[in-house]
XYZ file of C-alpha atoms in Angstrom:
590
model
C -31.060 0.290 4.997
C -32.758 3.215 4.736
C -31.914 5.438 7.462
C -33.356 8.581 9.524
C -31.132 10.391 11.346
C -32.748 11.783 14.358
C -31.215 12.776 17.496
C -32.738 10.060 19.087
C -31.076 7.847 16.814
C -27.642 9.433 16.514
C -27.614 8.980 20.324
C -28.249 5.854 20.538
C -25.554 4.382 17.260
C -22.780 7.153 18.311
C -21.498 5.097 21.202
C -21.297 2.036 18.397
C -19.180 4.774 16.298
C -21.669 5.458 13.589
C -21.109 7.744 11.625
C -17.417 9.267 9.946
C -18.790 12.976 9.382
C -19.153 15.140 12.062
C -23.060 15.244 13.236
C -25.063 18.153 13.653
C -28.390 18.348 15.113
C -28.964 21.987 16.213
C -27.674 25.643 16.321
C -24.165 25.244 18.026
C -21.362 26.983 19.213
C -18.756 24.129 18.640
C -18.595 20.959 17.658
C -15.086 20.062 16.887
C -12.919 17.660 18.636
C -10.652 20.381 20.346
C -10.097 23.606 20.148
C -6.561 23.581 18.459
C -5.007 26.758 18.865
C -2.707 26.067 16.067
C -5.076 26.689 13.004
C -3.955 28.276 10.008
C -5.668 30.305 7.026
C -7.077 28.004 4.398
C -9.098 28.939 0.926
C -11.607 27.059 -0.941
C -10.804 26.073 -4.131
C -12.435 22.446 -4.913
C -16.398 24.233 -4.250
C -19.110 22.689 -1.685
C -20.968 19.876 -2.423
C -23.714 18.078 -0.631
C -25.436 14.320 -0.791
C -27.017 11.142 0.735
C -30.517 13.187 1.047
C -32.696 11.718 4.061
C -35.738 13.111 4.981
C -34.110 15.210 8.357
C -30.929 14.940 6.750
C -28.078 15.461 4.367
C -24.226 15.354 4.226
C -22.215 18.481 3.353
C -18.385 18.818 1.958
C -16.299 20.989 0.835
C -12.558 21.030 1.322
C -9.819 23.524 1.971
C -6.285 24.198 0.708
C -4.337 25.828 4.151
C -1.416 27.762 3.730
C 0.745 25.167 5.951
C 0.119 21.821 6.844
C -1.816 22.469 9.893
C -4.898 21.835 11.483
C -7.549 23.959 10.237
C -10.880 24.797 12.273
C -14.171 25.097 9.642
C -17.222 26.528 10.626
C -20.429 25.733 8.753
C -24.014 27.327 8.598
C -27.144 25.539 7.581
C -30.230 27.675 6.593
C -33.968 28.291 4.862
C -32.899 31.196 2.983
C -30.161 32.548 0.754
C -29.031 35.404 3.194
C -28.245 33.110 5.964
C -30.823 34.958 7.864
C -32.717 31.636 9.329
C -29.917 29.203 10.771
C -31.183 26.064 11.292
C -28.019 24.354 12.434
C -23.901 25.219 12.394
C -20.910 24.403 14.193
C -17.275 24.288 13.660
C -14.945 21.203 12.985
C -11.042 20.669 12.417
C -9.780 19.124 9.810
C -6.326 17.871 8.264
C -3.837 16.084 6.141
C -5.086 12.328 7.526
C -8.341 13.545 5.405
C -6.731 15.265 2.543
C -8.341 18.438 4.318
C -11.882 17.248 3.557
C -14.295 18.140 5.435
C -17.766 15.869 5.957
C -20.957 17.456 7.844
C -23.885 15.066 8.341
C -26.518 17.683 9.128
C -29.656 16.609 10.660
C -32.552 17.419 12.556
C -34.091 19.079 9.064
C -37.308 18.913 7.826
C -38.812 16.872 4.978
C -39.046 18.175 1.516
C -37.052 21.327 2.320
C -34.732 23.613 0.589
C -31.596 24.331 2.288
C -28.163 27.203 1.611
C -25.153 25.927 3.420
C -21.890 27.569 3.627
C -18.488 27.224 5.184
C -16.056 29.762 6.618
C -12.303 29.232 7.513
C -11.957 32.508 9.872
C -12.825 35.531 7.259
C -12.587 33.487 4.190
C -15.713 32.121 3.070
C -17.207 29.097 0.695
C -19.138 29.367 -2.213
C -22.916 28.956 -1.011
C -24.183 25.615 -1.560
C -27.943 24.522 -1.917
C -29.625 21.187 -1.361
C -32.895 19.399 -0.345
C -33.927 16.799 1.736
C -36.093 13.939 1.211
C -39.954 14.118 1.007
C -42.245 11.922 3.362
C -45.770 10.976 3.220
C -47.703 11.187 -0.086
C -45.352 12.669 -3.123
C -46.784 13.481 -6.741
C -43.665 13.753 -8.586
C -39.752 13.172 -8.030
C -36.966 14.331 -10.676
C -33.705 12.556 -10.601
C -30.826 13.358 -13.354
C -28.761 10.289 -14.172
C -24.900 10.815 -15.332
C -21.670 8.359 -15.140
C -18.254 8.396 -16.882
C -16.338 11.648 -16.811
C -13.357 11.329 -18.229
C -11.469 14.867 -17.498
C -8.684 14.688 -20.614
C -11.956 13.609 -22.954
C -13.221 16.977 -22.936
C -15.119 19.321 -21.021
C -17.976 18.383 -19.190
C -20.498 20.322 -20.647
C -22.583 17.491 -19.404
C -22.734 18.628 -16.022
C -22.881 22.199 -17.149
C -26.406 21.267 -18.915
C -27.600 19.832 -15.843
C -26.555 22.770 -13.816
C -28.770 24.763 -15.930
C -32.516 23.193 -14.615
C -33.957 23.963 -11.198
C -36.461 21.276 -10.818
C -34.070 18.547 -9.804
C -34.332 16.141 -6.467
C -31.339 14.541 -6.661
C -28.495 13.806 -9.393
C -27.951 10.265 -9.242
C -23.721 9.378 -10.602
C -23.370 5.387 -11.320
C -19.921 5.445 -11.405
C -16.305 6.554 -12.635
C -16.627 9.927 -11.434
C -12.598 9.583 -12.083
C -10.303 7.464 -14.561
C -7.284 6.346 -13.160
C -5.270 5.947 -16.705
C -1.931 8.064 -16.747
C -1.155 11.181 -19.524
C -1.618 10.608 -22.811
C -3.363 6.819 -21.889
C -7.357 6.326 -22.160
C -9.377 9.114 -24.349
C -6.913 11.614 -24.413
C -5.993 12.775 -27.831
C -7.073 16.414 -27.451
C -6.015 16.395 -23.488
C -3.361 19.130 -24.259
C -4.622 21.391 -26.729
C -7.767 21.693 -24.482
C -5.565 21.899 -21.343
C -6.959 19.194 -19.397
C -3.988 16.680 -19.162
C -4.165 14.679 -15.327
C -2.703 14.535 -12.721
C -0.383 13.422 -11.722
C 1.135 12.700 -15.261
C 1.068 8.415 -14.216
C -1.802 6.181 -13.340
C -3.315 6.095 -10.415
C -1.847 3.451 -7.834
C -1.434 5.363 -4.259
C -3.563 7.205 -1.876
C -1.569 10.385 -3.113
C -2.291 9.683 -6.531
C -6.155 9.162 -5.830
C -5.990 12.061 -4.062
C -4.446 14.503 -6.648
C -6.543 13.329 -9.650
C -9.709 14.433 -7.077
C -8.735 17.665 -6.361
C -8.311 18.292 -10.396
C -11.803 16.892 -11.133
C -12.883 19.174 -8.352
C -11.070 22.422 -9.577
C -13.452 21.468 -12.933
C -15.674 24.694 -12.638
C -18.380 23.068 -14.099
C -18.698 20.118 -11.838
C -18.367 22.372 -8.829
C -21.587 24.402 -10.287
C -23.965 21.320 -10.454
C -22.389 19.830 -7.107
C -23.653 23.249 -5.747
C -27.012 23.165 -6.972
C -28.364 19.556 -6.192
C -27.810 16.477 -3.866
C -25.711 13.682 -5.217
C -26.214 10.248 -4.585
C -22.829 8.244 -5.833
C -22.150 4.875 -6.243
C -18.410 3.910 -7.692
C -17.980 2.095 -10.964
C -14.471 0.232 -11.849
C -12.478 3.762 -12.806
C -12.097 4.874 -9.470
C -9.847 2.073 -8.957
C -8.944 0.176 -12.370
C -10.631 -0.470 -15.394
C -12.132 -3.702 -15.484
C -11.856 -4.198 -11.412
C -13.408 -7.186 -9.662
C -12.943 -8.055 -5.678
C -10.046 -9.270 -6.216
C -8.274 -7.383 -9.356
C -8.380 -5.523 -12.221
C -7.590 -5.732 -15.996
C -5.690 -2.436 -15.582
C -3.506 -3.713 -12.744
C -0.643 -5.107 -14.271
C 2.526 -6.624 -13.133
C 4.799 -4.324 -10.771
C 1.984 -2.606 -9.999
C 2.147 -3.721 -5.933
C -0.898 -5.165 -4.267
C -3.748 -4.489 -5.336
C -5.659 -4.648 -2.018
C -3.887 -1.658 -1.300
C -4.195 0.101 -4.025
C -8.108 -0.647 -3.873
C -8.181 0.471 -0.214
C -6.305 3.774 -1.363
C -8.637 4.542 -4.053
C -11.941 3.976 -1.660
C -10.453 6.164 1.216
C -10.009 9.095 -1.528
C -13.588 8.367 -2.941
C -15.073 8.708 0.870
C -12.490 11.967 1.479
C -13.686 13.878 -1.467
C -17.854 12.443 -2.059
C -20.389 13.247 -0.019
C -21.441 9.907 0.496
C -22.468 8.482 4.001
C -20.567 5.916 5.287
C -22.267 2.920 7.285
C -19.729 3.334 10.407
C -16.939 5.291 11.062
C -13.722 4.070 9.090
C -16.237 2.193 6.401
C -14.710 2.873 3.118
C -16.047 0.069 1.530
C -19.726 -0.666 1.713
C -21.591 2.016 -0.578
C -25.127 -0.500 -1.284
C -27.735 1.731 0.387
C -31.206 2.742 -0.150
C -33.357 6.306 0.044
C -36.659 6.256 0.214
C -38.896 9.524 -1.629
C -42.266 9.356 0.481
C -44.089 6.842 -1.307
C -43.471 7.135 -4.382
C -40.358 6.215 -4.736
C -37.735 3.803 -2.963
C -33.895 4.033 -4.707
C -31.679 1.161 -3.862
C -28.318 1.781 -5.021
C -26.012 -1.448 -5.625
C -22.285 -2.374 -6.093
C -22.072 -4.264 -8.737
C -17.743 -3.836 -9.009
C -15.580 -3.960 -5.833
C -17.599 -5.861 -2.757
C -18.162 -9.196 -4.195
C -17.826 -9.519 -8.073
C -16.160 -12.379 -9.286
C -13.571 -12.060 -12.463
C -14.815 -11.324 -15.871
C -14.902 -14.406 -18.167
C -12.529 -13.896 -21.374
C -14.037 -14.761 -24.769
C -10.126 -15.419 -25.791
C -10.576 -18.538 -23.260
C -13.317 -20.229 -25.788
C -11.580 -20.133 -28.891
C -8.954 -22.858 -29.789
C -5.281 -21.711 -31.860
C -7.888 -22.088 -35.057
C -10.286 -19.281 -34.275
C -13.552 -21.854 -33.128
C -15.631 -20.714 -30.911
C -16.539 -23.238 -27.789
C -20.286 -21.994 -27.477
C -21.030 -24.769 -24.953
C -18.152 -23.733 -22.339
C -19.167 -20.202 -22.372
C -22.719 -21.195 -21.943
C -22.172 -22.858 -19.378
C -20.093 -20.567 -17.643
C -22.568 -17.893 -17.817
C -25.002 -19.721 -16.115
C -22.816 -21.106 -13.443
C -24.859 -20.794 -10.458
C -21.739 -20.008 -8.146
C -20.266 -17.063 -10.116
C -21.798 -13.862 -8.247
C -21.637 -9.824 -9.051
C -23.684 -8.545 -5.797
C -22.561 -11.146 -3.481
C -24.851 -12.999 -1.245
C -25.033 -10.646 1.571
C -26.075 -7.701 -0.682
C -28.135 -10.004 -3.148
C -30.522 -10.996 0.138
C -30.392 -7.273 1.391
C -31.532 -6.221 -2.306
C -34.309 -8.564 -2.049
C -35.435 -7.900 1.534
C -35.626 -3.690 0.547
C -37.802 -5.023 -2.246
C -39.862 -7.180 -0.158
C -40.798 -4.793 2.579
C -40.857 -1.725 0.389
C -44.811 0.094 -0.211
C -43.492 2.396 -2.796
C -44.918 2.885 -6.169
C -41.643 2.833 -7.549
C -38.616 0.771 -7.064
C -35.859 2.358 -8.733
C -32.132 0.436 -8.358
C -29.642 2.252 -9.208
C -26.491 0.699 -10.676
C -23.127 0.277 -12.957
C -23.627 -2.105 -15.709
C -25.764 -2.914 -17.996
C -28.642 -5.503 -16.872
C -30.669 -6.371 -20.302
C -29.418 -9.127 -22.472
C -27.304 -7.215 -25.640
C -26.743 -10.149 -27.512
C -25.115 -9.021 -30.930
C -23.989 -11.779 -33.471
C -20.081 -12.803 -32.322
C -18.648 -11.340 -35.727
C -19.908 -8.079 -34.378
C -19.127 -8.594 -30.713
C -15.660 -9.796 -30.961
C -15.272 -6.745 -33.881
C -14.552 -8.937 -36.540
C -17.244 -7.317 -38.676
C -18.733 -4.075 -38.217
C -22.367 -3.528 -37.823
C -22.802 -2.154 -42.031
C -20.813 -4.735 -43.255
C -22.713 -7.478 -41.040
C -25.461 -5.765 -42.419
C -24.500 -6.007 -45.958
C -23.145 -9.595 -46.218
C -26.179 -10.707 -44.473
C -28.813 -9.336 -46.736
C -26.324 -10.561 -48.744
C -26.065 -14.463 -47.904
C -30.496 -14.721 -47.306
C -30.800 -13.880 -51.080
C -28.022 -16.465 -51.768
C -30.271 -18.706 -50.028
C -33.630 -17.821 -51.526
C -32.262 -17.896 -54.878
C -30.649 -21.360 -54.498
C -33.676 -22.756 -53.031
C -35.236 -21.147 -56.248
C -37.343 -18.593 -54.782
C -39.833 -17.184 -57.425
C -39.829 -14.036 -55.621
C -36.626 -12.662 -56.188
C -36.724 -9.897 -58.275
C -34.532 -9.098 -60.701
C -32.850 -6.318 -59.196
C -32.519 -8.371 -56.083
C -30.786 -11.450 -58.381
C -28.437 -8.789 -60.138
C -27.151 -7.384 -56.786
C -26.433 -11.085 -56.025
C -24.615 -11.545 -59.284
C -22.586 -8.385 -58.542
C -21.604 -9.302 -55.364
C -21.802 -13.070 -54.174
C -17.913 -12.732 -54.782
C -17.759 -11.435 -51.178
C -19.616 -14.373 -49.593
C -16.100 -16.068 -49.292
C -16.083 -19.495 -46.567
C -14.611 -17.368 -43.801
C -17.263 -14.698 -44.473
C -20.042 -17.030 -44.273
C -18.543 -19.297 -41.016
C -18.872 -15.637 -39.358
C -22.509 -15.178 -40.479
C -22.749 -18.717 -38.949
C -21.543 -17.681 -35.825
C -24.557 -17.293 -32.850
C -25.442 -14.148 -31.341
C -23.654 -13.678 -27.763
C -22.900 -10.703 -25.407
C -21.115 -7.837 -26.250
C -19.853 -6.862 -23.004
C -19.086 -10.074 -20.367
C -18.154 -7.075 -18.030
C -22.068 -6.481 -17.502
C -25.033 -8.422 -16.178
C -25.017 -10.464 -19.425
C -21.086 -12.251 -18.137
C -23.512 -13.254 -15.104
C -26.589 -14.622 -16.169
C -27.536 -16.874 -13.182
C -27.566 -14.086 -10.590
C -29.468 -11.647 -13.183
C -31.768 -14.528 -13.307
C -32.445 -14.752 -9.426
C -32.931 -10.504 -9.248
C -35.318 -10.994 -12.481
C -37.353 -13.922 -10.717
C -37.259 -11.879 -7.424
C -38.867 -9.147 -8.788
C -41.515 -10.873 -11.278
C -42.725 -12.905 -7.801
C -43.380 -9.587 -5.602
C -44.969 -7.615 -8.589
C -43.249 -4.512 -7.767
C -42.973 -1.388 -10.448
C -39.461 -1.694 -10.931
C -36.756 0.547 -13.075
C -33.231 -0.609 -13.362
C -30.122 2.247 -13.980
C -27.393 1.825 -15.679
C -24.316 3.701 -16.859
C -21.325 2.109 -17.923
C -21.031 2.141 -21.599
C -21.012 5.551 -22.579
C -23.736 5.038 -24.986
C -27.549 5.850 -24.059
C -30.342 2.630 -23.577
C -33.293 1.446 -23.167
C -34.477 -2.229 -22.809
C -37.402 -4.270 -21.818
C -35.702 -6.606 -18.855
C -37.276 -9.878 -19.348
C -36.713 -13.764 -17.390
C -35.401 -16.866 -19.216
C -38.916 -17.709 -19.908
C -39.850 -14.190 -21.636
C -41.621 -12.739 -19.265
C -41.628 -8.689 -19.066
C -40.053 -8.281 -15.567
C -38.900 -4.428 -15.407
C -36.993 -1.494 -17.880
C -33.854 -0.423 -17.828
C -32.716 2.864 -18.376
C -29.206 3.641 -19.404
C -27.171 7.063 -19.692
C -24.770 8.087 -21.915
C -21.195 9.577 -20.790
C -20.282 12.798 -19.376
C -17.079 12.572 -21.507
C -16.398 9.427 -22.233
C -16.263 7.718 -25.832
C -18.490 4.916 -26.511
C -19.547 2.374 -28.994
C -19.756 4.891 -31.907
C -15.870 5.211 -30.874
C -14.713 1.447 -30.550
C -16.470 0.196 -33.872
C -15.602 3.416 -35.664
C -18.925 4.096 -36.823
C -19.582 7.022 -39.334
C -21.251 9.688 -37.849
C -22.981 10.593 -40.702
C -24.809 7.236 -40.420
C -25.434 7.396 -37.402
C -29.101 6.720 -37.634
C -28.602 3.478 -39.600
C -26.871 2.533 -36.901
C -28.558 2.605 -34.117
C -31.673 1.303 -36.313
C -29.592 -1.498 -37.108
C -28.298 -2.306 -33.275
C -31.848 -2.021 -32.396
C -33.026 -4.404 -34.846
C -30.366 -7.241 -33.569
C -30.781 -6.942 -29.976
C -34.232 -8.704 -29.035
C -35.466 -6.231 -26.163
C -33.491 -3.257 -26.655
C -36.064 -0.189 -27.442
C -33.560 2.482 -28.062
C -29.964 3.549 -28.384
C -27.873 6.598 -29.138
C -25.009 5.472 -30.283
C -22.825 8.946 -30.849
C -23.406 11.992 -28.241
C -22.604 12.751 -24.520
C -24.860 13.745 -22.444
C -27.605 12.424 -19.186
C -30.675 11.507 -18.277
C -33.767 13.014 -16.457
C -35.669 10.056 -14.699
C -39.426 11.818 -13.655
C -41.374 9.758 -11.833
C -45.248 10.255 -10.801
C -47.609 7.429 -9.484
C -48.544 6.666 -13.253
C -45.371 6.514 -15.011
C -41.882 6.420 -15.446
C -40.277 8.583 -17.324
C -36.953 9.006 -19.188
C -35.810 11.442 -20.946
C -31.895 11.557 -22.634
C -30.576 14.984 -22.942
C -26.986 15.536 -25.120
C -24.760 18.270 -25.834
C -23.175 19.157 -29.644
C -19.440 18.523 -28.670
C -17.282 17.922 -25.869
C -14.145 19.934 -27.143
C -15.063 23.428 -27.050
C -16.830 25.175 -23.862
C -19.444 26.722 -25.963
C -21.875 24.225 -26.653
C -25.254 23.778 -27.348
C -28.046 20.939 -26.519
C -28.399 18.696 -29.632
C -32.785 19.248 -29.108
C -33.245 17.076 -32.623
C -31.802 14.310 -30.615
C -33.807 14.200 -27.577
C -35.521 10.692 -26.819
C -38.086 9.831 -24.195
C -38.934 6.738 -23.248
C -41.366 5.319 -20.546
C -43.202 2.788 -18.447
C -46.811 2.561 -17.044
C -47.323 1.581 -13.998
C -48.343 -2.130 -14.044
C -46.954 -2.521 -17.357
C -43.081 -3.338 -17.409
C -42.206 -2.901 -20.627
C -40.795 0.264 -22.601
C -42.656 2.632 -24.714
C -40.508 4.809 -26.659
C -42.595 8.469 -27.374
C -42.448 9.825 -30.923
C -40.134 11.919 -31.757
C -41.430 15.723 -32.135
């Protein structure tokens, strides 16, 4: 679907209603629907953002707060140079209360590769000054994309974005999802949400179109978000948080009973995310398709996928394989994650995934998306948290010298037989029916809960031998794996951020910082493909892309509850892929 703008073009769709921004596509006097005589005064407080890049185009946004309820007119200017001294294109709009005074500008008719300062003006009260770029065409050497997903506003501050705002080399800032969290005060990672004056709004979870809206306009007064917004084109996709934790097409583990419908409260939560992103929508009144793709001359085609709201089926429940005596039914769940019929893309988006693959004569194939894609297997005492990772660790060191030295080993040593004799008092039954247990995936809310469809992308992509990176956000914890079919062969890497502010696995299994490193080494060493992990900071990553490799580099900050921070440089990682050879390397560490 990848898309140029033209006036030729925009022509030709508008009388088919294409298009929910207001289009520009030259210097203008005008361009709003009527010249209302009843606008009021209006100030900018949520910043100016722009996104959806193309080559001759790019949407603006910023929104105003009027004084009344009112109409209010907005000019915009669009030019080459800081001073507004080369206008390329402006024009005026109105906008309202139906779009929670949002304003959307697709501007077009711009040239490839370009720089661009945009601005708006509500009579003598003007914007903060924007900046933004456009796609490349033709032959392009290099493209530099930051990665970010899960900002959780009572978490902390999001020095994240505040790091990112800090480079000047960026094409594009790619956000995978929950950009908001719909839990209420004092819910989901908000223990230090009042002492570091961040606590939501509103005070209760997010159900209405009013609610949606509010909770926007906070992340948007976030002065740090507004700063990177201002510097660099997003590209957004939405993960479950900007509706419910856990959604699916037709629910959500975080809708709950007197709660209403949730269709509604789904179709609340996308009309906010169109009001206050600048995202393109496919036609006018589309809040609901976001799967699109952007092509960076050739080097570089981005497809970015919804892997939550259009067409994914429920999560399976680990709790529905074990029986009232705590045995797990490894058969069922087996075969329900390889039941051909259960679906995350859906069909229609699965076939137009494969067709931009297909016809695409990029170096690069880059999809951007939510969830994890490699297979994180962990053994089930660890995935279902009835062990943690050092005491799996432990009692299985533990139970293979139990082993050697009943099957009389003669290399046991006699250190290694006196630690047994120590401790073999903690390989009780139940201790050892858990060792017993297989290895199975951590998270059925990822690719790994639907194995059949991962399957058909994998095989799609081995059979047209395309470069390919997969994206990921999600988890709140930094990755990188080797993406391999059911057979073993390397298909593609995935890359995976960490969180703005959210809390991640370091968090859930309450692992000691201080160990951190064991940690991860040990996470590493169970999962069969996974190359990397950081387990404990927030922070993003910088995806740099040239004809001969892929790049990625994870950046983090020190803390997340104090606005002076620093970048935690001993924890840098990069991690890459040749071109023609899908399969991680992992750079040493300086």
């Amino acid at each position: 679907m990848t898309r140029s703008f033209s006036r030729r073009r925009f022509l030709a769709l508008s009388a088919k209603g294409i298009g929910a921004a207001v289009v520009s596509y030259g210097l203008m006097g005008c361009n709003s629907n009527d010249d209302d005589s009843d606008t009021v005064a209006a100030t900018f407080k949520h910043g100016v953002a722009s996104g959806d890049p193309l080559s001759d185009a790019v949407i603006l946004w910023t929104r105003v707060t009027p004084v009344a309820d009112a109409k209010v007119k907005v000019s915009w200017q669009v030019a080459t140079d800081a001073a507004f001294s080369q206008l390329v294109t402006n024009g005026e709009t109105l906008t309202d209360s139906a779009r929670d005074y949002t304003v959307k500008i697709d501007a077009v008719g711009l040239k490839p590769g370009t720089r661009y300062y945009y601005r708006f003006a509500v009579g003598e009260q003007q914007s903060p000054t924007g900046i933004t770029k456009t796609l490349p065409e033709g032959s392009v050497a290099s493209v530099k994309l930051a990665v970010m997903s899960c900002s959780n506003y009572p978490a902390g501050y999001f020095n994240v974005y505040e790091l990112a705002a800090q480079r000047d080399d960026l094409d594009a800032l790619l956000h995978l999802g929950d950009y908001i969290y719909e839990y209420g005060r004092g819910q989901y990672a908000s223990e230090h949400a009042a002492e570091l004056g961040r606590e939501v709004l509103p005070a209760n979870e997010l159900l209405t179109l009013s609610d949606y809206r509010t909770r926007y306009a906070q992340y948007r007064s976030d002065a740090s978000l507004q700063k990177i917004h201002a510097k660099v084109p997003f590209i957004t996709i939405w993960d479950d948080h900007e509706v419910a934790n856990d959604a699916w097409k037709e629910g959500a583990e975080n809708h709950n009973d007197g709660e209403g419908d949730f269709e509604l409260r789904k179709e609340a939560a996308m009309q906010a995310y169109f009001e206050w992103l600048p995202i393109r929508p496919w036609q006018a009144g589309d809040n609901q398709d976001i799967y699109r793709s952007f092509s960076f001359g050739d080097l570089l085609d981005l497809h970015m996928l919804d892997t939550r709201l259009l067409a994914r089926d429920k999560q399976l429940d680990y709790a529905d394989y074990l029986d009232a005596n705590g045995n797990f039914d490894q058969t069922g769940l087996m075969a329900a994650l390889t039941d051909s019929s259960r679906t995350m893309l859906g069909q229609t988006q699965l076939a137009w995934l494969q067709q931009q693959l297909q016809t695409s004569t990029a170096t690069w194939q880059v999809i951007g998306q939510q969830v994890l894609m490699g297979r994180m297997l962990l053994p089930a005492a660890v995935a279902t948290q009835q062990m943690s990772i050092s005491d799996y660790a432990e009692l299985g060191q533990l139970a293979q010298l139990a082993a050697r030295a009943q099957a009389g080993d003669p290399t046991l040593t006699q250190a290694e037989l006196d630690y047994l004799l120590a401790n073999q008092a903690k390989l009780t039954p139940e201790v050892l029916a858990l060792l017993q247990l297989p290895n199975i995936p951590y998270n059925l809310d990822a690719w790994d809960g639907y194995g059949y469809e991962r399957e058909v992308l994998l095989q799609t992509i081995r059979a047209l031998g395309k470069n390919t990176v997969v994206l990921a956000g999600d988890t709140h914890n930094a990755w990188a794996n080797n993406l391999r079919d059911q057979d073993g062969n390397a298909v593609a890497v995935e890359f995976a951020t960490s969180s703005v502010t959210s809390p991640g696995m370091e968090d859930y299994l309450a692992l000691d910082p201080s160990q951190i490193d064991s940690y991860e080494q040990a996470v590493v060493g169970m999962v069969a493909d996974l190359q990397y992990t950081n387990l404990l900071q927030r922070g993003y990553l910088l995806l740099d892309l040239s004809a001969e490799r892929a790049a990625a580099t994870w950046y983090f900050v020190d803390t997340i509850l104090s606005s002076n921070f620093t970048e935690v440089s001993a924890r840098q990682r990069q991690g890459y892929v040749l071109a023609g050879t899908p399969t991680v390397v992992m750079a040493a560490q300086s």
